[in-house]
């Protein structure tokens, strides 16, 4: 019997599924295609120490054996071609850590995840000097407020911009505003001096309503933010966290200062920064880092090492990138972005995670990727329980 050409390219559907761009019709087609596999012949040994290369070789071997036992040459030719595409799709997913292709198998091993939680989005609260608190995701686009000769504007792209009106008030006092993102939120703000700041989830930034008549531009950070500092050699820009102060004149850098992380991490992308420890017991009080380096600041020391720039900026680019990350490190990131509480039952499973996961995926999809580490999950409301 002559075989008709497939309606969709399986490899393209595999990539679209991983990127979260697959539509309902494509998803149904892909699932129907996937369910046509002979799972007994392509059984995955979940408990083995099989490497990715060994797994891929075994899949190809199994496919060839199916062909040798087939009775129809024409059907075999077509079937083999599309199974090879399947294997190629599997290898693609392994390369980027997207093991979701084995969704049915992981569901059997991990139990049904009947609940799901959507990813975070642009959400933040702006608190003005007079105490007024504005929920930015509920506020209409356009001008929000005028303050000491500065106009505060919300854009449709999810940004807040402080713009000078050119008509400052007669007397300018040093008053502060703050912007904070909840768990499951992120936001971008343009400060009065033109500095751009991207805030990650569960973070806050306190800053002057205007930098006019100030010798330095000082802000206070809790959580994580990426800074593109406007150049001004006469007015240094300072970022203060609980354990350190970062001083720059104009540069691009990221600071991760979450209280539940083992150290405050400052990663430099452009220019140079000076990092000063607030601790009186630190081995040395300050250091300067260069592009491509990061400083880990604790109460005892400042450690400088080469940074993985792609991984450190993944959150800003819409990704989780795990490179030899343990389960607790992974869960801290997921907890902030999906606004969930995480509880470990029993011993925390060992092993490291490697791969990329898109931050626009639902929590269930992310957990299906992670379920291949021999870890089981249960979702109840906004609580995630992990079993070894």
Coordinates of C-alpha atoms in Angstrom, one line a residue:
X1 CA 0.0 0.0 0.0
X2 CA 1.3 3.4 -0.9
X3 CA 2.0 5.6 2.1
X4 CA 0.9 9.3 2.2
X5 CA 3.3 12.0 3.1
X6 CA 2.9 13.1 6.8
X7 CA 1.0 16.2 7.6
X8 CA 3.8 17.6 9.9
X9 CA 7.5 17.2 10.2
X10 CA 8.1 15.3 13.4
X11 CA 11.4 16.9 14.1
X12 CA 9.9 20.4 13.8
X13 CA 7.1 19.4 16.2
X14 CA 9.6 18.1 18.7
X15 CA 11.4 21.4 18.7
X16 CA 8.2 23.4 18.9
X17 CA 7.0 21.3 21.9
X18 CA 10.2 22.0 23.8
X19 CA 10.0 25.7 23.1
X20 CA 6.3 25.8 24.2
X21 CA 5.2 27.0 20.8
X22 CA 3.2 23.9 19.7
X23 CA -0.5 24.4 19.1
X24 CA -3.4 22.0 20.0
X25 CA -3.6 20.3 16.6
X26 CA 0.1 19.8 16.3
X27 CA 0.3 18.5 19.9
X28 CA -2.5 15.9 19.1
X29 CA -0.7 14.8 15.9
X30 CA 2.6 14.5 17.8
X31 CA 1.1 12.5 20.6
X32 CA -0.7 10.2 18.1
X33 CA 2.6 9.6 16.3
X34 CA 4.5 9.0 19.6
X35 CA 1.9 6.5 20.9
X36 CA 2.4 4.4 17.7
X37 CA 5.8 3.4 19.1
X38 CA 6.3 -0.2 20.3
X39 CA 7.2 0.7 23.9
X40 CA 8.2 -2.8 24.8
X41 CA 10.9 -2.8 22.1
X42 CA 12.1 0.7 22.9
X43 CA 11.9 0.2 26.7
X44 CA 14.1 2.7 28.6
X45 CA 16.0 1.4 31.5
X46 CA 15.3 4.2 34.0
X47 CA 17.4 2.7 36.8
X48 CA 20.5 2.1 34.7
X49 CA 23.6 4.3 34.5
X50 CA 23.3 4.3 30.8
X51 CA 24.9 7.3 29.1
X52 CA 23.2 9.5 26.5
X53 CA 25.5 8.0 23.8
X54 CA 24.7 4.4 24.9
X55 CA 21.0 5.2 25.0
X56 CA 20.9 6.7 21.5
X57 CA 22.8 3.7 20.1
X58 CA 20.4 1.3 21.8
X59 CA 17.4 3.2 20.3
X60 CA 18.9 3.0 16.8
X61 CA 19.6 -0.7 17.3
X62 CA 16.0 -1.4 18.4
X63 CA 14.7 0.5 15.4
X64 CA 16.8 -1.5 13.0
X65 CA 15.6 -4.8 14.6
X66 CA 12.0 -3.7 14.0
X67 CA 12.8 -3.2 10.4
X68 CA 14.4 -6.6 10.0
X69 CA 11.3 -8.3 11.4
X70 CA 8.8 -6.3 9.2
X71 CA 6.9 -8.0 6.4
X72 CA 6.3 -5.0 4.0
X73 CA 9.3 -3.4 2.3
X74 CA 7.4 -0.3 1.4
X75 CA 6.0 0.2 4.8
X76 CA 9.3 -0.6 6.4
X77 CA 11.1 2.1 4.4
X78 CA 8.6 4.8 5.5
X79 CA 8.5 3.6 9.0
X80 CA 12.2 3.4 9.4
X81 CA 12.6 6.9 8.0
X82 CA 10.3 8.4 10.5
X83 CA 11.6 6.4 13.4
X84 CA 15.0 7.7 12.5
X85 CA 13.5 11.2 12.7
X86 CA 12.2 10.3 16.1
X87 CA 15.7 9.2 17.2
X88 CA 17.2 12.4 15.9
X89 CA 14.5 14.3 17.8
X90 CA 15.5 12.4 21.0
X91 CA 19.2 13.2 20.5
X92 CA 18.3 16.9 20.0
X93 CA 16.4 16.9 23.3
X94 CA 19.2 15.1 25.1
X95 CA 21.6 17.8 23.8
X96 CA 19.7 20.6 25.4
X97 CA 18.3 18.8 28.4
X98 CA 14.7 18.6 27.0
X99 CA 13.9 15.0 27.9
X100 CA 10.2 15.7 27.7
X101 CA 10.0 13.5 24.5
X102 CA 9.6 10.5 26.8
X103 CA 6.6 12.0 28.5
X104 CA 4.5 8.9 28.6
X105 CA 7.3 6.9 30.2
X106 CA 8.1 9.5 32.8
X107 CA 4.4 9.8 33.8
X108 CA 4.3 6.1 34.4
X109 CA 7.4 6.2 36.6
X110 CA 6.5 9.4 38.4
X111 CA 2.8 9.2 38.9
X112 CA 0.2 11.5 37.3
X113 CA 0.7 15.2 38.0
X114 CA -3.0 16.2 37.8
X115 CA -2.4 19.8 38.8
X116 CA -0.3 22.4 37.0
X117 CA 1.0 25.8 37.7
X118 CA 1.7 28.5 35.2
X119 CA 5.0 30.3 34.9
X120 CA 5.7 33.8 36.2
X121 CA 5.1 37.0 34.3
X122 CA 5.6 40.8 34.4
X123 CA 4.3 41.6 37.9
X124 CA 5.6 44.2 40.3
X125 CA 4.6 46.9 42.9
X126 CA 5.9 50.4 42.9
X127 CA 6.0 52.3 46.2
X128 CA 6.3 56.1 46.1
X129 CA 7.9 58.4 48.7
X130 CA 4.5 59.4 50.0
X131 CA 3.7 55.7 50.7
X132 CA 1.4 55.2 47.7
X133 CA 1.7 51.6 46.5
X134 CA 0.9 50.9 42.8
X135 CA 0.3 47.4 41.4
X136 CA 2.0 47.9 38.0
X137 CA 0.3 44.9 36.3
X138 CA -3.1 46.4 37.1
X139 CA -2.1 50.0 36.1
X140 CA -3.0 51.3 32.7
X141 CA -0.1 52.1 30.3
X142 CA 1.0 55.7 30.3
X143 CA 1.8 58.3 32.9
X144 CA 1.4 57.1 36.5
X145 CA 2.7 60.0 38.6
X146 CA 4.7 63.2 38.6
X147 CA 7.3 63.5 41.4
X148 CA 10.0 66.2 42.0
X149 CA 10.3 67.1 38.3
X150 CA 10.2 63.5 37.2
X151 CA 7.4 61.8 35.3
X152 CA 6.8 58.1 36.0
X153 CA 5.5 56.2 32.9
X154 CA 4.5 52.6 32.4
X155 CA 5.0 51.1 29.0
X156 CA 3.1 48.2 27.3
X157 CA 6.4 46.2 27.2
X158 CA 6.3 45.8 31.0
X159 CA 8.7 48.6 32.0
X160 CA 8.6 51.6 34.3
X161 CA 10.5 54.6 33.1
X162 CA 11.5 57.7 35.2
X163 CA 11.7 60.7 32.8
X164 CA 12.8 64.2 33.6
X165 CA 10.1 66.8 32.8
X166 CA 12.6 69.6 32.6
X167 CA 10.7 71.5 35.2
X168 CA 12.1 70.4 38.6
X169 CA 10.4 71.6 41.8
X170 CA 11.9 74.6 43.6
X171 CA 13.2 72.4 46.4
X172 CA 14.4 68.9 45.7
X173 CA 14.7 66.7 48.7
X174 CA 16.2 63.2 48.8
X175 CA 13.3 60.9 48.8
X176 CA 13.1 57.2 47.9
X177 CA 10.9 55.0 45.8
X178 CA 11.0 51.2 45.6
X179 CA 10.0 48.5 43.2
X180 CA 9.5 44.9 44.2
X181 CA 8.5 41.8 42.3
X182 CA 6.7 38.9 44.1
X183 CA 7.5 35.3 43.6
X184 CA 6.3 34.5 40.1
X185 CA 7.1 38.1 38.9
X186 CA 9.7 40.1 37.0
X187 CA 10.0 43.6 35.8
X188 CA 12.2 46.2 34.1
X189 CA 12.7 49.8 35.3
X190 CA 14.6 52.8 33.9
X191 CA 16.0 54.9 36.8
X192 CA 16.1 58.7 36.7
X193 CA 19.7 58.7 35.5
X194 CA 18.9 56.4 32.5
X195 CA 20.2 53.2 34.2
X196 CA 18.2 50.1 33.1
X197 CA 17.5 47.4 35.7
X198 CA 15.9 44.0 35.2
X199 CA 14.4 42.5 38.4
X200 CA 14.1 38.8 38.8
X201 CA 11.4 37.2 40.9
X202 CA 11.1 37.9 44.7
X203 CA 13.4 40.9 44.4
X204 CA 13.3 44.6 45.3
X205 CA 15.2 47.8 44.5
X206 CA 15.2 51.0 46.6
X207 CA 16.3 54.1 44.7
X208 CA 16.1 58.0 44.9
X209 CA 13.2 59.6 43.1
X210 CA 15.8 61.8 41.4
X211 CA 19.6 61.8 41.4
X212 CA 19.8 65.6 41.1
X213 CA 22.2 67.2 43.5
X214 CA 23.5 63.8 44.7
X215 CA 27.3 63.1 44.7
X216 CA 26.7 59.4 44.0
X217 CA 23.9 57.3 42.7
X218 CA 23.2 54.7 45.4
X219 CA 20.5 52.0 45.3
X220 CA 19.7 49.1 47.5
X221 CA 19.0 45.6 46.2
X222 CA 17.3 42.5 47.7
X223 CA 17.2 39.4 45.5
X224 CA 18.5 39.4 41.9
X225 CA 18.9 42.1 39.2
X226 CA 20.8 42.8 36.0
X227 CA 22.1 46.4 35.6
X228 CA 23.0 48.4 32.6
X229 CA 24.4 51.5 34.3
X230 CA 24.3 54.9 32.5
X231 CA 27.8 56.3 32.3
X232 CA 28.6 59.3 34.5
X233 CA 32.3 59.5 35.6
X234 CA 31.4 62.3 38.1
X235 CA 28.7 60.3 39.9
X236 CA 29.6 56.7 40.8
X237 CA 26.8 54.2 40.8
X238 CA 26.6 52.1 44.0
X239 CA 24.5 48.9 44.6
X240 CA 24.2 47.9 48.2
X241 CA 23.1 44.5 49.4
X242 CA 23.1 42.9 52.8
X243 CA 26.8 41.8 52.6
X244 CA 28.5 44.0 50.0
X245 CA 28.5 47.2 48.0
X246 CA 29.3 47.3 44.2
X247 CA 30.7 50.5 42.8
X248 CA 30.8 51.3 39.1
X249 CA 30.9 54.3 36.8
X250 CA 29.0 52.7 33.9
X251 CA 28.9 49.0 33.1
X252 CA 26.7 45.9 32.7
X253 CA 26.6 43.3 35.6
X254 CA 24.3 40.9 37.4
X255 CA 23.9 40.6 41.2
X256 CA 22.3 37.5 42.8
X257 CA 21.8 38.4 46.5
X258 CA 19.0 36.0 47.6
X259 CA 19.2 35.3 51.3
X260 CA 18.8 31.6 50.8
X261 CA 21.8 31.3 48.4
X262 CA 25.2 30.4 49.9
X263 CA 26.9 33.7 48.7
X264 CA 26.2 37.0 47.0
X265 CA 27.2 36.5 43.4
X266 CA 28.3 39.5 41.2
X267 CA 28.9 38.7 37.6
X268 CA 30.5 41.2 35.2
X269 CA 29.6 41.4 31.5
X270 CA 31.2 44.8 30.6
X271 CA 33.5 47.4 32.1
X272 CA 34.8 47.0 35.7
X273 CA 33.4 47.0 39.2
X274 CA 34.7 47.3 42.7
X275 CA 33.2 45.0 45.3
X276 CA 33.5 45.9 49.0
X277 CA 32.5 43.5 51.7
X278 CA 30.4 44.8 54.7
X279 CA 31.9 42.2 56.9
X280 CA 34.6 43.1 59.4
X281 CA 35.8 39.5 59.5
X282 CA 36.3 39.0 55.8
X283 CA 39.8 37.9 54.7
X284 CA 40.0 41.0 52.5
X285 CA 37.5 43.9 52.3
X286 CA 37.4 44.7 48.6
X287 CA 38.3 43.6 45.1
X288 CA 38.0 44.6 41.4
X289 CA 36.7 42.1 38.8
X290 CA 37.0 42.1 35.1
X291 CA 34.5 41.1 32.3
X292 CA 33.8 37.4 32.4
X293 CA 34.5 37.1 36.1
X294 CA 32.3 36.8 39.1
X295 CA 32.8 37.4 42.8
X296 CA 31.2 35.3 45.5
X297 CA 30.9 37.3 48.7
X298 CA 30.3 35.7 52.1
X299 CA 30.9 36.9 55.7
X300 CA 34.4 35.4 55.5
X301 CA 35.8 36.1 52.1
X302 CA 35.4 37.4 48.5
X303 CA 36.2 34.7 46.0
X304 CA 36.8 35.7 42.3
X305 CA 36.5 33.1 39.5
X306 CA 35.6 32.8 35.8
X307 CA 31.9 33.0 35.2
X308 CA 29.5 31.1 33.0
X309 CA 27.9 34.2 31.4
X310 CA 25.2 32.3 29.6
X311 CA 24.0 30.5 32.7
X312 CA 24.2 33.6 34.9
X313 CA 22.0 35.6 32.5
X314 CA 19.7 32.8 31.6
X315 CA 16.8 34.2 33.7
X316 CA 16.9 37.5 31.9
X317 CA 16.8 35.6 28.5
X318 CA 13.8 33.5 29.5
X319 CA 15.7 30.3 30.4
X320 CA 16.8 28.1 33.3
X321 CA 20.2 26.7 32.5
X322 CA 21.4 24.0 34.9
X323 CA 25.1 23.0 34.8
X324 CA 26.1 20.4 37.4
X325 CA 23.3 21.9 39.6
X326 CA 22.1 19.9 42.6
X327 CA 18.4 19.4 43.3
X328 CA 18.2 22.1 46.0
X329 CA 19.7 24.7 43.7
X330 CA 17.2 23.8 41.0
X331 CA 14.3 23.9 43.4
X332 CA 15.2 27.3 44.8
X333 CA 15.0 28.8 41.2
X334 CA 11.7 27.0 40.5
X335 CA 10.2 28.1 43.8
X336 CA 10.8 31.8 43.0
X337 CA 9.5 31.7 39.4
X338 CA 6.5 29.5 39.9
X339 CA 5.6 30.9 43.4
X340 CA 5.6 27.5 45.1
X341 CA 6.7 26.1 48.4
X342 CA 9.1 23.1 48.2
X343 CA 9.3 20.4 50.8
X344 CA 11.7 17.4 50.7
X345 CA 10.5 14.1 52.1
X346 CA 13.4 12.0 53.3
X347 CA 16.9 12.3 52.0
X348 CA 17.5 14.8 49.2
X349 CA 18.2 12.7 46.1
X350 CA 21.8 13.0 44.9
X351 CA 23.0 13.8 41.4
X352 CA 23.4 16.9 39.3
X353 CA 21.2 18.4 36.6
X354 CA 22.4 19.7 33.2
X355 CA 20.3 21.3 30.5
X356 CA 18.1 24.2 29.4
X357 CA 14.5 24.7 30.3
X358 CA 12.3 27.5 29.0
X359 CA 10.8 29.7 31.7
X360 CA 7.5 29.9 29.8
X361 CA 6.9 26.2 30.3
X362 CA 4.3 25.2 33.0
X363 CA 5.6 23.6 36.2
X364 CA 4.3 20.2 35.2
X365 CA 6.3 20.2 32.0
X366 CA 9.5 21.2 33.8
X367 CA 8.9 18.5 36.4
X368 CA 8.5 15.9 33.6
X369 CA 12.0 16.9 32.4
X370 CA 13.4 16.6 35.9
X371 CA 11.7 13.3 36.6
X372 CA 14.4 11.4 34.8
X373 CA 16.7 11.9 37.8
X374 CA 14.8 9.2 39.7
X375 CA 13.0 11.8 41.7
X376 CA 9.2 11.8 42.3
X377 CA 7.0 14.9 42.8
X378 CA 3.6 15.7 44.1
X379 CA 1.7 19.0 43.6
X380 CA -0.9 20.1 46.1
X381 CA -2.1 23.7 45.6
X382 CA 1.1 25.7 45.5
X383 CA 3.1 23.1 47.5
X384 CA 5.6 20.8 45.8
X385 CA 6.7 17.7 47.7
X386 CA 9.7 15.8 46.5
X387 CA 10.3 12.1 47.3
X388 CA 13.5 10.2 46.6

